[in-house]
Amino acid sequence: MSESPDPPLPSARRAPTVPYASYLRVYEPLAAFPEAERAHWADYARRGVAPTAQDELRRSLTDLVRVPVVAVPVHESADAFTAEVGGALLVCPWRTRLRGWLALQELVAEFPRPVLDAALPPGVRRRVTDDYEAWRARNPDARPWIRTGVWQVPLRWFVLVADEEREYLPGERLRYRTPMVQARRRLARGLRTLREADGYAGLAEGLVEVGRWLEEFHPRSMVELDYGGLLHALPADGLAGDRSARDLAAGIAALRAGDAEGAAEAYGELADRWRAVRERLFAN
């Protein structure tokens, strides 16, 4: 599925940090990929290429400020995030072109037409849509390895991870990593609890959608929840004290124990905390 590689990445040390986005990623073992692509990723890992999420985001933003606007990359990215777990190489392809198409669909659904027309002229959107439909006809089973949250970490993502999996290095990263089997188990258990309770239909529906996505991947994959650029946009003391996975787990545990009031308090505090972060999206 890889096409022409993109130009060399800019140095992360020289370029400014781009904030605002968090990520949910799946890293799959080489065995999950077709043989030709497997060879590509094995060679890629041996070369020691280590681009970051900031590199990917900067490249996408560069396309958007070109004239004419490049709403979606012409070629699919040949880059990936890689990790070694238990001696096995795991790969998370960027698939920037596919994710660009999917992001454009979300923009069309969420933003007023005048705003869309100013940012992405109708002619550009039509060409992008035609390209996507033709590509999807040739690749009906394609799915992204990366999901993105803008000015938030969607609360449903925290169901997949546990507080003891939290890794925080001030100024560098805040992330959780968990085996796919654990993520699926937590999702299934949390979903059962939420479906039996009143007032949590939205969270349950979001979990169903995430669960369908996770089912597309190899069972020996790894799931990563990464605060990404939010690490550089939120106060350090707030990040150091952030235990959102623990707080959401406590709320679900309270529901499971029949403590509806305790669950509502825990979930309400967590939702308010992230709502305050998301509202920065609309600040001047």
GROMACS .gro file of C-alpha atoms in nm:
model
  284
    1MET     CA    1   0.000   0.000   0.000
    2SER     CA    2   0.304   0.225   0.024
    3GLU     CA    3   0.360   0.464  -0.265
    4SER     CA    4   0.625   0.726  -0.327
    5PRO     CA    5   0.798   0.827  -0.001
    6ASP     CA    6   0.760   1.180   0.126
    7PRO     CA    7   1.054   1.423   0.133
    8PRO     CA    8   1.292   1.413   0.432
    9LEU     CA    9   1.145   1.521   0.764
   10PRO     CA   10   1.248   1.853   0.919
   11SER     CA   11   1.444   1.840   1.239
   12ALA     CA   12   1.215   1.835   1.544
   13ARG     CA   13   1.477   2.036   1.733
   14ARG     CA   14   1.476   2.324   1.487
   15ALA     CA   15   1.104   2.346   1.422
   16PRO     CA   16   0.848   2.489   1.666
   17THR     CA   17   0.617   2.254   1.849
   18VAL     CA   18   0.263   2.224   1.716
   19PRO     CA   19   0.015   2.156   2.000
   20TYR     CA   20  -0.351   2.063   2.021
   21ALA     CA   21  -0.371   1.693   1.915
   22SER     CA   22  -0.381   1.365   2.108
   23TYR     CA   23  -0.360   1.020   1.951
   24LEU     CA   24  -0.487   0.665   1.989
   25ARG     CA   25  -0.257   0.430   1.798
   26VAL     CA   26  -0.237   0.061   1.725
   27TYR     CA   27   0.102  -0.100   1.668
   28GLU     CA   28   0.078  -0.433   1.486
   29PRO     CA   29   0.336  -0.715   1.459
   30LEU     CA   30   0.502  -0.765   1.121
   31ALA     CA   31   0.300  -1.085   1.070
   32ALA     CA   32  -0.014  -0.871   1.035
   33PHE     CA   33   0.111  -0.708   0.714
   34PRO     CA   34   0.126  -0.846   0.359
   35GLU     CA   35   0.466  -0.987   0.272
   36ALA     CA   36   0.582  -0.696   0.054
   37GLU     CA   37   0.484  -0.440   0.315
   38ARG     CA   38   0.637  -0.654   0.588
   39ALA     CA   39   0.974  -0.629   0.413
   40HIS     CA   40   0.936  -0.253   0.382
   41TRP     CA   41   0.870  -0.205   0.755
   42ALA     CA   42   1.150  -0.442   0.858
   43ASP     CA   43   1.394  -0.241   0.646
   44TYR     CA   44   1.246   0.085   0.774
   45ALA     CA   45   1.310  -0.019   1.135
   46ARG     CA   46   1.666  -0.129   1.056
   47ARG     CA   47   1.741   0.217   0.914
   48GLY     CA   48   1.663   0.364   1.256
   49VAL     CA   49   1.417   0.624   1.123
   50ALA     CA   50   1.237   0.779   1.420
   51PRO     CA   51   0.992   1.054   1.311
   52THR     CA   52   0.758   1.198   1.571
   53ALA     CA   53   0.391   1.292   1.575
   54GLN     CA   54   0.501   1.654   1.556
   55ASP     CA   55   0.688   1.578   1.232
   56GLU     CA   56   0.375   1.429   1.081
   57LEU     CA   57   0.155   1.718   1.192
   58ARG     CA   58   0.396   1.983   1.063
   59ARG     CA   59   0.404   1.815   0.723
   60SER     CA   60   0.024   1.813   0.705
   61LEU     CA   61   0.001   2.180   0.806
   62THR     CA   62   0.260   2.270   0.541
   63ASP     CA   63   0.029   2.124   0.275
   64LEU     CA   64  -0.263   2.331   0.401
   65VAL     CA   65  -0.079   2.664   0.360
   66ARG     CA   66   0.034   2.593   0.004
   67VAL     CA   67  -0.127   2.766  -0.293
   68PRO     CA   68  -0.331   2.594  -0.419
   69VAL     CA   69  -0.427   2.416  -0.098
   70VAL     CA   70  -0.334   2.047  -0.072
   71ALA     CA   71  -0.620   1.917   0.141
   72VAL     CA   72  -0.500   1.555   0.129
   73PRO     CA   73  -0.150   1.432   0.034
   74VAL     CA   74  -0.115   1.314  -0.325
   75HIS     CA   75   0.083   1.008  -0.217
   76GLU     CA   76   0.043   0.786   0.087
   77SER     CA   77   0.308   0.820   0.355
   78ALA     CA   78   0.576   0.551   0.376
   79ASP     CA   79   0.651   0.645   0.738
   80ALA     CA   80   0.546   0.474   1.059
   81PHE     CA   81   0.594   0.472   1.434
   82THR     CA   82   0.771   0.159   1.554
   83ALA     CA   83   0.822  -0.010   1.891
   84GLU     CA   84   0.996  -0.322   2.012
   85VAL     CA   85   0.806  -0.523   2.272
   86GLY     CA   86   0.935  -0.855   2.402
   87GLY     CA   87   1.183  -0.871   2.116
   88ALA     CA   88   0.910  -0.830   1.851
   89LEU     CA   89   0.889  -0.534   1.613
   90LEU     CA   90   0.552  -0.356   1.618
   91VAL     CA   91   0.455  -0.105   1.350
   92CYS     CA   92   0.199   0.176   1.339
   93PRO     CA   93   0.181   0.313   0.981
   94TRP     CA   94   0.098   0.681   0.949
   95ARG     CA   95  -0.140   0.640   0.654
   96THR     CA   96  -0.160   1.019   0.640
   97ARG     CA   97  -0.351   1.025   0.311
   98LEU     CA   98  -0.628   0.797   0.436
   99ARG     CA   99  -0.657   0.989   0.761
  100GLY     CA  100  -0.672   1.314   0.565
  101TRP     CA  101  -0.970   1.188   0.369
  102LEU     CA  102  -1.146   1.077   0.687
  103ALA     CA  103  -1.070   1.407   0.862
  104LEU     CA  104  -1.216   1.600   0.570
  105GLN     CA  105  -1.542   1.405   0.603
  106GLU     CA  106  -1.558   1.510   0.969
  107LEU     CA  107  -1.496   1.875   0.879
  108VAL     CA  108  -1.777   1.874   0.624
  109ALA     CA  109  -2.013   1.730   0.885
  110GLU     CA  110  -1.914   1.969   1.167
  111PHE     CA  111  -1.825   2.310   1.020
  112PRO     CA  112  -2.055   2.574   0.863
  113ARG     CA  113  -2.039   2.590   0.484
  114PRO     CA  114  -1.895   2.948   0.469
  115VAL     CA  115  -1.607   2.845   0.696
  116LEU     CA  116  -1.540   2.535   0.488
  117ASP     CA  117  -1.551   2.727   0.161
  118ALA     CA  118  -1.300   2.980   0.294
  119ALA     CA  119  -1.055   2.714   0.414
  120LEU     CA  120  -1.108   2.452   0.142
  121PRO     CA  121  -1.282   2.574  -0.176
  122PRO     CA  122  -1.567   2.354  -0.306
  123GLY     CA  123  -1.367   2.252  -0.612
  124VAL     CA  124  -1.085   2.123  -0.392
  125ARG     CA  125  -1.331   1.926  -0.178
  126ARG     CA  126  -1.497   1.772  -0.484
  127ARG     CA  127  -1.165   1.653  -0.625
  128VAL     CA  128  -1.064   1.508  -0.290
  129THR     CA  129  -1.398   1.328  -0.254
  130ASP     CA  130  -1.371   1.181  -0.604
  131ASP     CA  131  -1.017   1.061  -0.532
  132TYR     CA  132  -1.127   0.900  -0.207
  133GLU     CA  133  -1.424   0.721  -0.360
  134ALA     CA  134  -1.204   0.578  -0.637
  135TRP     CA  135  -0.939   0.471  -0.385
  136ARG     CA  136  -1.195   0.318  -0.148
  137ALA     CA  137  -1.337   0.109  -0.432
  138ARG     CA  138  -0.991  -0.043  -0.476
  139ASN     CA  139  -0.924  -0.073  -0.100
  140PRO     CA  140  -1.258  -0.156   0.067
  141ASP     CA  141  -1.101  -0.302   0.384
  142ALA     CA  142  -0.855  -0.021   0.458
  143ARG     CA  143  -0.858   0.139   0.803
  144PRO     CA  144  -0.632   0.385   0.985
  145TRP     CA  145  -0.391   0.277   1.259
  146ILE     CA  146  -0.418   0.620   1.425
  147ARG     CA  147  -0.712   0.818   1.561
  148THR     CA  148  -0.678   1.185   1.656
  149GLY     CA  149  -0.841   1.403   1.921
  150VAL     CA  150  -0.820   1.784   1.884
  151TRP     CA  151  -0.787   1.982   2.209
  152GLN     CA  152  -0.892   1.676   2.408
  153VAL     CA  153  -0.836   1.315   2.489
  154PRO     CA  154  -1.178   1.158   2.423
  155LEU     CA  155  -1.296   1.006   2.752
  156ARG     CA  156  -1.382   0.670   2.592
  157TRP     CA  157  -1.012   0.619   2.513
  158PHE     CA  158  -0.930   0.605   2.884
  159VAL     CA  159  -1.143   0.291   2.920
  160LEU     CA  160  -0.876   0.100   2.726
  161VAL     CA  161  -0.586   0.171   2.962
  162ALA     CA  162  -0.499   0.157   3.332
  163ASP     CA  163  -0.333   0.407   3.563
  164GLU     CA  164  -0.034   0.179   3.622
  165GLU     CA  165   0.043   0.195   3.248
  166ARG     CA  166   0.081   0.572   3.260
  167GLU     CA  167   0.423   0.708   3.149
  168TYR     CA  168   0.491   1.074   3.219
  169LEU     CA  169   0.818   1.250   3.136
  170PRO     CA  170   0.773   1.627   3.189
  171GLY     CA  171   0.823   1.817   2.864
  172GLU     CA  172   0.859   1.495   2.665
  173ARG     CA  173   0.555   1.268   2.680
  174LEU     CA  174   0.247   1.149   2.861
  175ARG     CA  175   0.121   0.820   2.728
  176TYR     CA  176  -0.028   0.482   2.814
  177ARG     CA  177   0.063   0.157   2.641
  178THR     CA  178  -0.127  -0.167   2.682
  179PRO     CA  179  -0.155  -0.505   2.503
  180MET     CA  180  -0.448  -0.532   2.264
  181VAL     CA  181  -0.600  -0.819   2.463
  182GLN     CA  182  -0.612  -0.600   2.774
  183ALA     CA  183  -0.762  -0.306   2.586
  184ARG     CA  184  -1.036  -0.527   2.442
  185ARG     CA  185  -1.107  -0.687   2.779
  186ARG     CA  186  -1.140  -0.350   2.954
  187LEU     CA  187  -1.360  -0.215   2.676
  188ALA     CA  188  -1.595  -0.515   2.689
  189ARG     CA  189  -1.624  -0.501   3.068
  190GLY     CA  190  -1.676  -0.125   3.074
  191LEU     CA  191  -1.933  -0.144   2.797
  192ARG     CA  192  -2.138  -0.402   2.984
  193THR     CA  193  -2.148  -0.176   3.289
  194LEU     CA  194  -2.235   0.141   3.096
  195ARG     CA  195  -2.515  -0.028   2.902
  196GLU     CA  196  -2.680  -0.136   3.225
  197ALA     CA  197  -2.671   0.217   3.371
  198ASP     CA  198  -2.883   0.523   3.298
  199GLY     CA  199  -2.727   0.839   3.158
  200TYR     CA  200  -2.418   0.695   2.991
  201ALA     CA  201  -2.551   0.612   2.643
  202GLY     CA  202  -2.314   0.856   2.472
  203LEU     CA  203  -2.006   0.705   2.631
  204ALA     CA  204  -2.131   0.354   2.555
  205GLU     CA  205  -2.193   0.439   2.187
  206GLY     CA  206  -1.843   0.580   2.159
  207LEU     CA  207  -1.699   0.263   2.308
  208VAL     CA  208  -1.890   0.047   2.058
  209GLU     CA  209  -1.735   0.244   1.772
  210VAL     CA  210  -1.383   0.216   1.919
  211GLY     CA  211  -1.437  -0.156   1.979
  212ARG     CA  212  -1.528  -0.214   1.615
  213TRP     CA  213  -1.207  -0.040   1.515
  214LEU     CA  214  -0.991  -0.245   1.752
  215GLU     CA  215  -1.137  -0.569   1.620
  216GLU     CA  216  -0.973  -0.496   1.285
  217PHE     CA  217  -0.623  -0.550   1.426
  218HIS     CA  218  -0.397  -0.843   1.513
  219PRO     CA  219  -0.457  -0.977   1.868
  220ARG     CA  220  -0.087  -0.937   1.952
  221SER     CA  221  -0.095  -0.566   1.878
  222MET     CA  222  -0.024  -0.287   2.126
  223VAL     CA  223  -0.256   0.008   2.192
  224GLU     CA  224  -0.106   0.348   2.274
  225LEU     CA  225  -0.290   0.650   2.411
  226ASP     CA  226  -0.063   0.952   2.363
  227TYR     CA  227  -0.135   1.306   2.486
  228GLY     CA  228   0.078   1.424   2.192
  229GLY     CA  229   0.090   1.800   2.148
  230LEU     CA  230  -0.138   1.860   2.446
  231LEU     CA  231   0.173   1.804   2.654
  232HIS     CA  232   0.301   2.140   2.529
  233ALA     CA  233  -0.030   2.323   2.552
  234LEU     CA  234  -0.146   2.240   2.906
  235PRO     CA  235   0.007   2.347   3.240
  236ALA     CA  236   0.281   2.115   3.368
  237ASP     CA  237   0.126   2.090   3.714
  238GLY     CA  238  -0.206   1.985   3.563
  239LEU     CA  239  -0.038   1.717   3.353
  240ALA     CA  240   0.162   1.587   3.649
  241GLY     CA  241  -0.157   1.542   3.848
  242ASP     CA  242  -0.369   1.411   3.563
  243ARG     CA  243  -0.502   1.062   3.639
  244SER     CA  244  -0.788   1.050   3.393
  245ALA     CA  245  -0.767   0.674   3.332
  246ARG     CA  246  -0.781   0.608   3.706
  247ASP     CA  247  -1.071   0.851   3.752
  248LEU     CA  248  -1.279   0.702   3.472
  249ALA     CA  249  -1.208   0.350   3.600
  250ALA     CA  250  -1.325   0.460   3.946
  251GLY     CA  251  -1.649   0.593   3.799
  252ILE     CA  252  -1.717   0.269   3.612
  253ALA     CA  253  -1.633   0.066   3.923
  254ALA     CA  254  -1.882   0.275   4.121
  255LEU     CA  255  -2.150   0.203   3.861
  256ARG     CA  256  -2.071  -0.166   3.878
  257ALA     CA  257  -2.110  -0.155   4.257
  258GLY     CA  258  -2.447   0.020   4.229
  259ASP     CA  259  -2.317   0.358   4.351
  260ALA     CA  260  -2.484   0.579   4.091
  261GLU     CA  261  -2.416   0.897   4.289
  262GLY     CA  262  -2.044   0.824   4.325
  263ALA     CA  263  -2.020   0.735   3.956
  264ALA     CA  264  -2.193   1.055   3.851
  265GLU     CA  265  -1.960   1.262   4.066
  266ALA     CA  266  -1.645   1.095   3.930
  267TYR     CA  267  -1.759   1.111   3.569
  268GLY     CA  268  -1.889   1.466   3.602
  269GLU     CA  269  -1.559   1.596   3.739
  270LEU     CA  270  -1.366   1.421   3.462
  271ALA     CA  271  -1.598   1.549   3.189
  272ASP     CA  272  -1.580   1.905   3.325
  273ARG     CA  273  -1.200   1.890   3.335
  274TRP     CA  274  -1.173   1.789   2.969
  275ARG     CA  275  -1.453   2.022   2.862
  276ALA     CA  276  -1.246   2.311   2.994
  277VAL     CA  277  -0.952   2.193   2.784
  278ARG     CA  278  -1.164   2.148   2.471
  279GLU     CA  279  -1.313   2.495   2.503
  280ARG     CA  280  -0.968   2.637   2.429
  281LEU     CA  281  -1.031   2.532   2.070
  282PHE     CA  282  -1.275   2.823   2.043
  283ALA     CA  283  -1.065   3.081   2.230
  284ASN     CA  284  -0.902   3.371   2.047
   0.00000   0.00000   0.00000
